Short mmCIF file of C-alpha atoms in Angstrom, two decimals:
data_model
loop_
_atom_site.label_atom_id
_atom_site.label_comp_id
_atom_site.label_asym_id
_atom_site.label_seq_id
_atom_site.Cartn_x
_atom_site.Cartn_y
_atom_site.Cartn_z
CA UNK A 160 13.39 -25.31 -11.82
CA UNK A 161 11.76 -25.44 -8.55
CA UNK A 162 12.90 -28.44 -6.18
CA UNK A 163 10.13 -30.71 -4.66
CA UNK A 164 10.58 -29.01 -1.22
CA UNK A 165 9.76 -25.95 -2.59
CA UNK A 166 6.95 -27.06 -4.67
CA UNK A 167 5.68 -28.30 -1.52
CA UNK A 168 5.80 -25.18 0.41
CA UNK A 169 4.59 -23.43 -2.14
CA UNK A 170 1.39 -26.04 -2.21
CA UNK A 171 0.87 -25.50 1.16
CA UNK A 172 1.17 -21.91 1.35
CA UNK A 173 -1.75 -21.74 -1.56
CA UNK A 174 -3.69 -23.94 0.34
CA UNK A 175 -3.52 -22.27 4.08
CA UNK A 176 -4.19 -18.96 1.87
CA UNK A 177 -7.18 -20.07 -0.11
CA UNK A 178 -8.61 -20.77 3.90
CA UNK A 179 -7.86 -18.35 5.34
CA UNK A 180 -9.00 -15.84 2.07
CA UNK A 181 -13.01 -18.32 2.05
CA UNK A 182 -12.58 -17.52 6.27
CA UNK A 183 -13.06 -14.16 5.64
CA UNK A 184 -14.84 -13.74 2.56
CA UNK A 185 -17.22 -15.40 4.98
CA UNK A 186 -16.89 -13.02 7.59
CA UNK A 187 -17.69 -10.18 4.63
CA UNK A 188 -13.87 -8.87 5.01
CA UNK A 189 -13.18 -6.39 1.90
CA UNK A 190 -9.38 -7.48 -0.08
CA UNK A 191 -10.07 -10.78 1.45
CA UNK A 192 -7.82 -12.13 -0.81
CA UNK A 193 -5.02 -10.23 -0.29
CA UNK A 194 -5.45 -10.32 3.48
CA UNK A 195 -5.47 -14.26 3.56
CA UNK A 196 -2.09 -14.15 1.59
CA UNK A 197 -0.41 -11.63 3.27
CA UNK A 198 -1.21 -13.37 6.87
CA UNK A 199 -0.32 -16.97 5.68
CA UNK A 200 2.74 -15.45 3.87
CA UNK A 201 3.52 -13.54 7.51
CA UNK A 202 3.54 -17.05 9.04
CA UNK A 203 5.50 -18.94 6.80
CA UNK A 204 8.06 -16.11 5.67
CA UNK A 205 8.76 -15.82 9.81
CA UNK A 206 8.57 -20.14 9.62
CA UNK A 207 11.88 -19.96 7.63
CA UNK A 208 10.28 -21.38 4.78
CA UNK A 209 12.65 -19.13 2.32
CA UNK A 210 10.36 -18.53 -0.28
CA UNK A 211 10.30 -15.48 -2.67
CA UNK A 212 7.70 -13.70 -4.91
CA UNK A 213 9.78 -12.69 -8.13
CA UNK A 214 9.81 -8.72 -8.42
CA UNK A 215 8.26 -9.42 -12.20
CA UNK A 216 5.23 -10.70 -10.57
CA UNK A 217 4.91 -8.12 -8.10
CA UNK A 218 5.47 -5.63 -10.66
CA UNK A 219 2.74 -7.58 -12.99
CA UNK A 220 0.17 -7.43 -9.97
CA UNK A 221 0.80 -3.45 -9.36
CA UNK A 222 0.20 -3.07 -13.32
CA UNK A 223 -3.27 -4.51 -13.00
CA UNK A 224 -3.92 -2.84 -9.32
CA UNK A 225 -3.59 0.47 -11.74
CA UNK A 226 -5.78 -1.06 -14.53
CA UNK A 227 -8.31 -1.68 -10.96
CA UNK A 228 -7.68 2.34 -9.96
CA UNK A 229 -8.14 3.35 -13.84
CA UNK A 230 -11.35 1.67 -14.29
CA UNK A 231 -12.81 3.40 -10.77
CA UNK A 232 -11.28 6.92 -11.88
CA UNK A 233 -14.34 9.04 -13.47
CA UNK A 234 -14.84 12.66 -14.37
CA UNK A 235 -16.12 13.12 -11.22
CA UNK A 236 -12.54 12.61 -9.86
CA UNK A 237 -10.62 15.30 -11.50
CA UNK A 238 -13.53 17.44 -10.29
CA UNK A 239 -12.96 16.25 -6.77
CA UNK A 240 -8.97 17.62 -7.22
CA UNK A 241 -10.47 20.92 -8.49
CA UNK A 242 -12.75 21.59 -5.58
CA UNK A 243 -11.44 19.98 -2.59
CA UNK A 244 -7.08 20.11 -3.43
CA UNK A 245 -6.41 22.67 -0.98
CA UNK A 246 -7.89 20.48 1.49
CA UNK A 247 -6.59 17.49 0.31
CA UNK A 248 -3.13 18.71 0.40
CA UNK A 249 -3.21 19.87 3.72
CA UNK A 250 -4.14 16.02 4.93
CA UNK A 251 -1.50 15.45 2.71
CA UNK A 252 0.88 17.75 4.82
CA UNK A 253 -0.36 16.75 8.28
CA UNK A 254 -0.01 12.84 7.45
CA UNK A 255 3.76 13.61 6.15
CA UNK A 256 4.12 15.32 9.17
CA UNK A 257 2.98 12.99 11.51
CA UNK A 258 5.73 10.21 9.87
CA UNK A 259 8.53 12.92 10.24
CA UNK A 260 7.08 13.18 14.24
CA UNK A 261 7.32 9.33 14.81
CA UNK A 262 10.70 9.19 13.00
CA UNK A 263 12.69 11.90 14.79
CA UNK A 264 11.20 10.47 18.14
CA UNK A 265 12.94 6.89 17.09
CA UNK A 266 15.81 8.85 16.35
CA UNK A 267 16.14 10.61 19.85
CA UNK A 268 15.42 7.24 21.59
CA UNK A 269 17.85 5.91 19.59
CA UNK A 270 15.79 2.89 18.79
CA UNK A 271 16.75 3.64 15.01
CA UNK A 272 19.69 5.46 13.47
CA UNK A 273 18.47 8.83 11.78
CA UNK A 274 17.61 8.20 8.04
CA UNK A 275 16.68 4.60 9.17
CA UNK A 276 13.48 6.04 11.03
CA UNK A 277 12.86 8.83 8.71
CA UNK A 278 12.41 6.54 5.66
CA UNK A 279 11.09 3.79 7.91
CA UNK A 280 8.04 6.14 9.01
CA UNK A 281 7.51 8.03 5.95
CA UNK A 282 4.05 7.49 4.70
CA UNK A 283 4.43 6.71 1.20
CA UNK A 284 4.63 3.30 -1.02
CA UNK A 285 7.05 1.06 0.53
CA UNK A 286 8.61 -0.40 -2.48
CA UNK A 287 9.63 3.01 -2.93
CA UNK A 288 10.46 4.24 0.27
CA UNK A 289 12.96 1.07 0.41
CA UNK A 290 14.73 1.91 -2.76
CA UNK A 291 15.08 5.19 -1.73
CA UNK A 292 16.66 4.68 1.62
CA UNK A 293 19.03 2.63 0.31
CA UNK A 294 20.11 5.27 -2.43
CA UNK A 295 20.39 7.65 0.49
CA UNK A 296 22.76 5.22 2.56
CA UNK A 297 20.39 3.84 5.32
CA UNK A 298 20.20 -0.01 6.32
CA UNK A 299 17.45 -1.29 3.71
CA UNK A 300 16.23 -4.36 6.25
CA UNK A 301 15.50 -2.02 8.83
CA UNK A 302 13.62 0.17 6.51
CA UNK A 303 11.93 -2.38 4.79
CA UNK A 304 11.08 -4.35 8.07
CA UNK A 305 9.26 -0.74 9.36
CA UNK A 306 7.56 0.03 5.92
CA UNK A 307 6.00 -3.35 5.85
CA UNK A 308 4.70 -4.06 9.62
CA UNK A 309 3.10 -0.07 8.74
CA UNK A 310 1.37 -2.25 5.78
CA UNK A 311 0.50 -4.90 7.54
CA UNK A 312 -0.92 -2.98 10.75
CA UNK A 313 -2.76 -0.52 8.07
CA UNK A 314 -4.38 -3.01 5.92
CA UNK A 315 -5.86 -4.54 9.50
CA UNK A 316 -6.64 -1.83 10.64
CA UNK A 317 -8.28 -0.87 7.42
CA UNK A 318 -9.86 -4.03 7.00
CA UNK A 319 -11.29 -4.43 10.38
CA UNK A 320 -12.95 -0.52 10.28
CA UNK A 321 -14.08 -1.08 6.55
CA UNK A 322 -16.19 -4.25 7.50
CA UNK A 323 -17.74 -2.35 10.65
CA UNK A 324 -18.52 0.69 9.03
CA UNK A 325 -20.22 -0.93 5.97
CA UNK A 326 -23.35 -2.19 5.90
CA UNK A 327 -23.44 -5.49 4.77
CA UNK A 328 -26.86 -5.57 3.20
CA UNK A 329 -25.21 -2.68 0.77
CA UNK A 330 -22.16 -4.48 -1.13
CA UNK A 331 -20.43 -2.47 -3.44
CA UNK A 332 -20.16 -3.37 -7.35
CA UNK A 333 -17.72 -5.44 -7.98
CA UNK A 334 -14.89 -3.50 -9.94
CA UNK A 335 -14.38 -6.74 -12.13
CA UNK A 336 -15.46 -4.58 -15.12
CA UNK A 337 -18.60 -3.76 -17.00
CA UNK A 338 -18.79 -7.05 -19.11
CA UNK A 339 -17.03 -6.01 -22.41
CA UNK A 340 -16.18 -9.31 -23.23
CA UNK A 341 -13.00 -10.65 -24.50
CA UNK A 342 -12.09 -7.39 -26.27
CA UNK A 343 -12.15 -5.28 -23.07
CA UNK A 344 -10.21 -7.95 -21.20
CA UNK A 345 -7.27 -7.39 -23.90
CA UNK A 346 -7.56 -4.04 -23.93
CA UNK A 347 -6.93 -4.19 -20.18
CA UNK A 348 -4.04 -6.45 -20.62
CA UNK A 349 -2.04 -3.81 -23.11
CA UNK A 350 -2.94 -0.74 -20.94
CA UNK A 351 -1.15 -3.11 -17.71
CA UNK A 352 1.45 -4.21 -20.07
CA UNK A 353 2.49 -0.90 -21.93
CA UNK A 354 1.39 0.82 -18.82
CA UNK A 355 3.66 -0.74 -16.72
CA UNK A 356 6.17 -1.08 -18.71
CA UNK A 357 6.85 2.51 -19.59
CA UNK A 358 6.28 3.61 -15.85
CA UNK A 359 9.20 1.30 -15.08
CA UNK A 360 11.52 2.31 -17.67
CA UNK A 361 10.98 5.82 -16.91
CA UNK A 362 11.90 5.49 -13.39
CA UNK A 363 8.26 6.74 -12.43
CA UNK A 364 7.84 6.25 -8.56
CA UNK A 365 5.85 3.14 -8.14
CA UNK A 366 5.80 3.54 -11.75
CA UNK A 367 4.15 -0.35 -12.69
CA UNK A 368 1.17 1.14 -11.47
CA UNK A 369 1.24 4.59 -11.68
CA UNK A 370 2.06 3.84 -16.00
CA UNK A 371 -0.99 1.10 -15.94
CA UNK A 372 -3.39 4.23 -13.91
CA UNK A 373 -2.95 7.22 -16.17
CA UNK A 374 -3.47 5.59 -19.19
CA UNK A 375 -6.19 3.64 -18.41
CA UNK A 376 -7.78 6.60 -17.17
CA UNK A 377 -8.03 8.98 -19.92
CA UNK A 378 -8.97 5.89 -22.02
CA UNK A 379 -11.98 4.72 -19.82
CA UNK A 380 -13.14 8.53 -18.77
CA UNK A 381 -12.68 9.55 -22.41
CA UNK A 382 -14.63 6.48 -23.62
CA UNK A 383 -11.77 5.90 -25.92
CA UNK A 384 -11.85 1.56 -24.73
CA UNK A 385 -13.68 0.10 -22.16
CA UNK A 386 -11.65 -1.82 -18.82
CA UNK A 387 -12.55 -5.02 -17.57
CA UNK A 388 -10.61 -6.95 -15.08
CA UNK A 389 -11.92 -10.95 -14.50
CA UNK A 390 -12.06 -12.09 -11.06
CA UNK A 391 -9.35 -14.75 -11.43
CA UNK A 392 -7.16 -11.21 -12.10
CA UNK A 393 -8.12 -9.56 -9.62
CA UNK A 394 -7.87 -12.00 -7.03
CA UNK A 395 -4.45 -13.45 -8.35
CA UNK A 396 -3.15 -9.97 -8.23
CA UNK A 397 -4.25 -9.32 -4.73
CA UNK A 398 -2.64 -13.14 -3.66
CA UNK A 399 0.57 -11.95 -5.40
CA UNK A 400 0.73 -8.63 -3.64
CA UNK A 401 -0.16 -10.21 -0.25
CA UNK A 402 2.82 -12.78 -0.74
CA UNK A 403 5.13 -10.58 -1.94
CA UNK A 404 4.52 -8.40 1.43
CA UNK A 405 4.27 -11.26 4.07
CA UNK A 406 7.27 -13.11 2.65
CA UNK A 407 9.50 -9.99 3.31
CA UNK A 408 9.15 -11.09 7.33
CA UNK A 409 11.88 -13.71 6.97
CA UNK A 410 13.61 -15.37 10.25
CA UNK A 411 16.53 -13.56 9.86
CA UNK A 412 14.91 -9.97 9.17
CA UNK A 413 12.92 -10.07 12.44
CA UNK A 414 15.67 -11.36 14.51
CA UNK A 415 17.67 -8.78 13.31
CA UNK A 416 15.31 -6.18 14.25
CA UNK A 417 13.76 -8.21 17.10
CA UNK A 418 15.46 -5.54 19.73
CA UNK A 419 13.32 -2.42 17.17
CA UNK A 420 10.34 -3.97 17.40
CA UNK A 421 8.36 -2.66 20.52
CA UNK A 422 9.49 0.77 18.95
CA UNK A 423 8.50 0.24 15.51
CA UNK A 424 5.41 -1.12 16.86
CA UNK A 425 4.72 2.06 18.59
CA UNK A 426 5.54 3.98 16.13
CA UNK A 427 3.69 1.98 13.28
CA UNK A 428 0.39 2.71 15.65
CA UNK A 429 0.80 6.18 16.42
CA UNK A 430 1.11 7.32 13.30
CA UNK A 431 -2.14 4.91 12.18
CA UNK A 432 -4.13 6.99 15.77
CA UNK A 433 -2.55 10.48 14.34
CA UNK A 434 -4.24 9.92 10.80
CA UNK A 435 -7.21 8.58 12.02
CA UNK A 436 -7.67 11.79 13.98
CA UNK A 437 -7.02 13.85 10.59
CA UNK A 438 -9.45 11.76 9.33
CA UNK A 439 -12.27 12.44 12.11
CA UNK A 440 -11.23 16.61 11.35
CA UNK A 441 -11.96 16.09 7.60
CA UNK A 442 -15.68 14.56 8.13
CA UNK A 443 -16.20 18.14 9.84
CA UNK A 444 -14.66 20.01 6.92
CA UNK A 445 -16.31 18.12 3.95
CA UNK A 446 -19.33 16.43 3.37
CA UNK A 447 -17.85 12.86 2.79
CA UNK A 448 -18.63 9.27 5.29
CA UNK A 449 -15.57 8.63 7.85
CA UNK A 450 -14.79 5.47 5.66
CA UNK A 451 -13.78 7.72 3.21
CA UNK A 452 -12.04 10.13 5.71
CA UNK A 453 -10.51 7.03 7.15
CA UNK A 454 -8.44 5.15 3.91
CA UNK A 455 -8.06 8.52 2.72
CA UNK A 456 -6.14 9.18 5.34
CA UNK A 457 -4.46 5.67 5.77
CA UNK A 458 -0.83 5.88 5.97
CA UNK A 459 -0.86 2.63 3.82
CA UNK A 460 0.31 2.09 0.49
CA UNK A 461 -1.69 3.27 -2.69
CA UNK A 462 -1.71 -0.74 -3.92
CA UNK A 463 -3.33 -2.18 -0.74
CA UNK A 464 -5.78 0.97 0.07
CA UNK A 465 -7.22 1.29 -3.57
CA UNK A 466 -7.86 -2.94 -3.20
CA UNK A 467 -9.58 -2.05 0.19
CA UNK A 468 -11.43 1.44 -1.07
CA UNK A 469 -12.43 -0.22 -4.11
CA UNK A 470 -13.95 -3.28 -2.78
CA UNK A 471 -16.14 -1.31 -0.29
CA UNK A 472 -18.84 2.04 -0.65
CA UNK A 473 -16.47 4.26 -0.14
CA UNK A 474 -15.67 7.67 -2.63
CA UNK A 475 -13.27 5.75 -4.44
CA UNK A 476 -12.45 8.81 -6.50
CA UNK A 477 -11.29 10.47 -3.46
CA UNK A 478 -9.32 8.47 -1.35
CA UNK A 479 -7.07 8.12 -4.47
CA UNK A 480 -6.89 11.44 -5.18
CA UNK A 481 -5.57 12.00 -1.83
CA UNK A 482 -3.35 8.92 -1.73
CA UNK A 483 -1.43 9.69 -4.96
CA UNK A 484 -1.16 12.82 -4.12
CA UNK A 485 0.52 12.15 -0.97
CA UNK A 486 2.47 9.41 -2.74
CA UNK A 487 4.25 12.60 -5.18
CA UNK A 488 4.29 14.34 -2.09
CA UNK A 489 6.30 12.15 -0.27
CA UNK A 490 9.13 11.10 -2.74
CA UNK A 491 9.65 14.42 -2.82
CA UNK A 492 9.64 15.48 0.76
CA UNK A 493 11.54 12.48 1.75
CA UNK A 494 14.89 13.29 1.00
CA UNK A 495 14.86 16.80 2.63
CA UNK A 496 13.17 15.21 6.11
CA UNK A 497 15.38 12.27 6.46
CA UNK A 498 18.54 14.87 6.41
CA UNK A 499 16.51 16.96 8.41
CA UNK A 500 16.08 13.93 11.15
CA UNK A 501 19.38 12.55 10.81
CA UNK A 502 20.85 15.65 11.60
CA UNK A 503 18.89 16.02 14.72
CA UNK A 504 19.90 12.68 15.58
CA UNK A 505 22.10 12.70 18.81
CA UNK A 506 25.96 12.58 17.48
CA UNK A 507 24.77 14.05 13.95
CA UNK A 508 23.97 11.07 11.72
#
């Protein structure tokens, strides 16, 4: 049971968010909600306020962020891995490439051990990027504290080009669902449930939404159930995503890592400038809008990007092609560049 100073905290930290989240729904700012948590969660996390967001919930939240994906996937997606996956993958390539860059230069400046930078830089979900490194014997803080200022600086950056390249007067649909009623709603509760669940258990990579993504896509493509996600879902998942990042900042993680910072910072950006360039390259090469190019692109986790991508008029369908794709990529990839790094670190490690 909670004590009243944490209640209180926890009061205040729904209240500066709910603010902050009608400041910029205001201001027409797509995953408003998730952006008003995440920056009030920054700011208290940093405070020393101490509070946590239970892995459950965070794992709850990704389930329904992949019920979100499933109910945006269409035929028309598969069709976009058919035609354009050679391309695809070579953005892929080039994005994974450009994290390897940034971490081998941290590495030579020594403003990070070896494996530290290379799993700190490497463009894939965080959650899973943290796990990894510490499986592979690097400091999980450091990694952690890189993976989520990347998130943090993405989503902004995300954010702040998504609003200026939309036009306001053309809002997308809202990806709440189609109106099923009660039935879909349920439906959409198992598929998060079961899907998550079984992603989890079977040691999937981000597998609480990957589980909740592929089976709610065959069964809304195939016409097999219909998805439909309320508001109060959505918008609770997105707070409970945003938390669960921001709170990570603590006191003691960015003291720690206070002396990293100007380099992480650097690095965080460069990589963000690298794929933005890939980005501009892959207007010229397909016929898709550089807000697609851009989160497509977007060295940001697959959680926060498909929020942002779905809640604007961008080709949904294939900016998460190309983000799970360089999700699978990089899990596997990973390993073999942070030995790769770390042995090109000065003194071998």
């Amino acid at each position: 049971m909670p004590d009243a100073k944490t209640i209180r905290l926890w009061a205040a930290l729904l209240a500066a968010s709910g603010a902050l989240t009608y400041a910029l729904v205001l201001a027409r700012f797509p995953a408003a909600s998730l952006l008003g948590a995440m920056l009030c969660a920054i700011a208290f996390g940093a405070g020393g306020a101490g509070l946590t967001v239970h892995r459950v919930a965070f794992l709850a939240a990704q389930a329904v962020i992949g019920c979100l994906v499933a109910h945006a996937v269409t035929g028309e997606t598969a069709r976009t891995l058919l035609a354009d996956g050679p391309v695809m993958l070579l953005v892929v390539l080039l994005t994974v490439a450009a994290g390897a860059l940034v971490g081998l230069v941290l590495t030579r400046l020594r403003v990070l051990p070896g494996t530290t930078a290379a799993w700190g830089s490497s463009p894939g979900g965080a959650a899973a990027m943290v796990a990894m490194a510490e499986d592979y014997g690097s400091d999980p803080r450091l990694v952690a504290f890189m993976q989520y200022v990347r998130v943090v600086a993405v989503v902004l950056s995300a954010a702040l080009v998504t609003r200026f390249l939309t036009d306001a007067s053309a809002a997308p649909a809202s990806p709440a669902g189609e109106g099923g009623g009660a039935g879909s709603v349920l439906v959409t509760l198992a598929v998060a449930l079961f899907g998550g669940l079984a992603g989890h258990r079977l040691r999937i990579p981000a597998g609480a939404q990957i589980g909740p993504m592929v089976i709610g896509s065959i069964l809304h493509v195939s016409g097999l159930a219909r998805m439909d996600l309320p508001d109060v879902l959505l918008e609770g998942s997105y707070a409970l995503i945003g938390w669960y990042i921001g709170l990570r900042f603590t006191r003691e993680t960015v003291r720690e890592t206070l002396h990293a910072l100007p380099g992480i910072l650097a690095a965080t950006f460069g990589v963000i400038v690298l794929c933005g360039f890939w980005a501009l390259a892959l207007t010229r090469i397909l016929p898709i809008d550089p807000l697609t190019a851009f989160l497509a692109t977007s060295p940001g986790g697959l959680d926060s990007v498909a929020i942002i991508a779905v809640g604007s008029t961008a080709d949904v369908s294939f900016v998460l092609a190309v983000q799970t794709l360089r999700l699978f990529v990089v899990l596997i990839t990973g390993p073999i560049l942070a030995r790769w790094i770390a042995r090109a670190a000065p003194g071998g490690r």
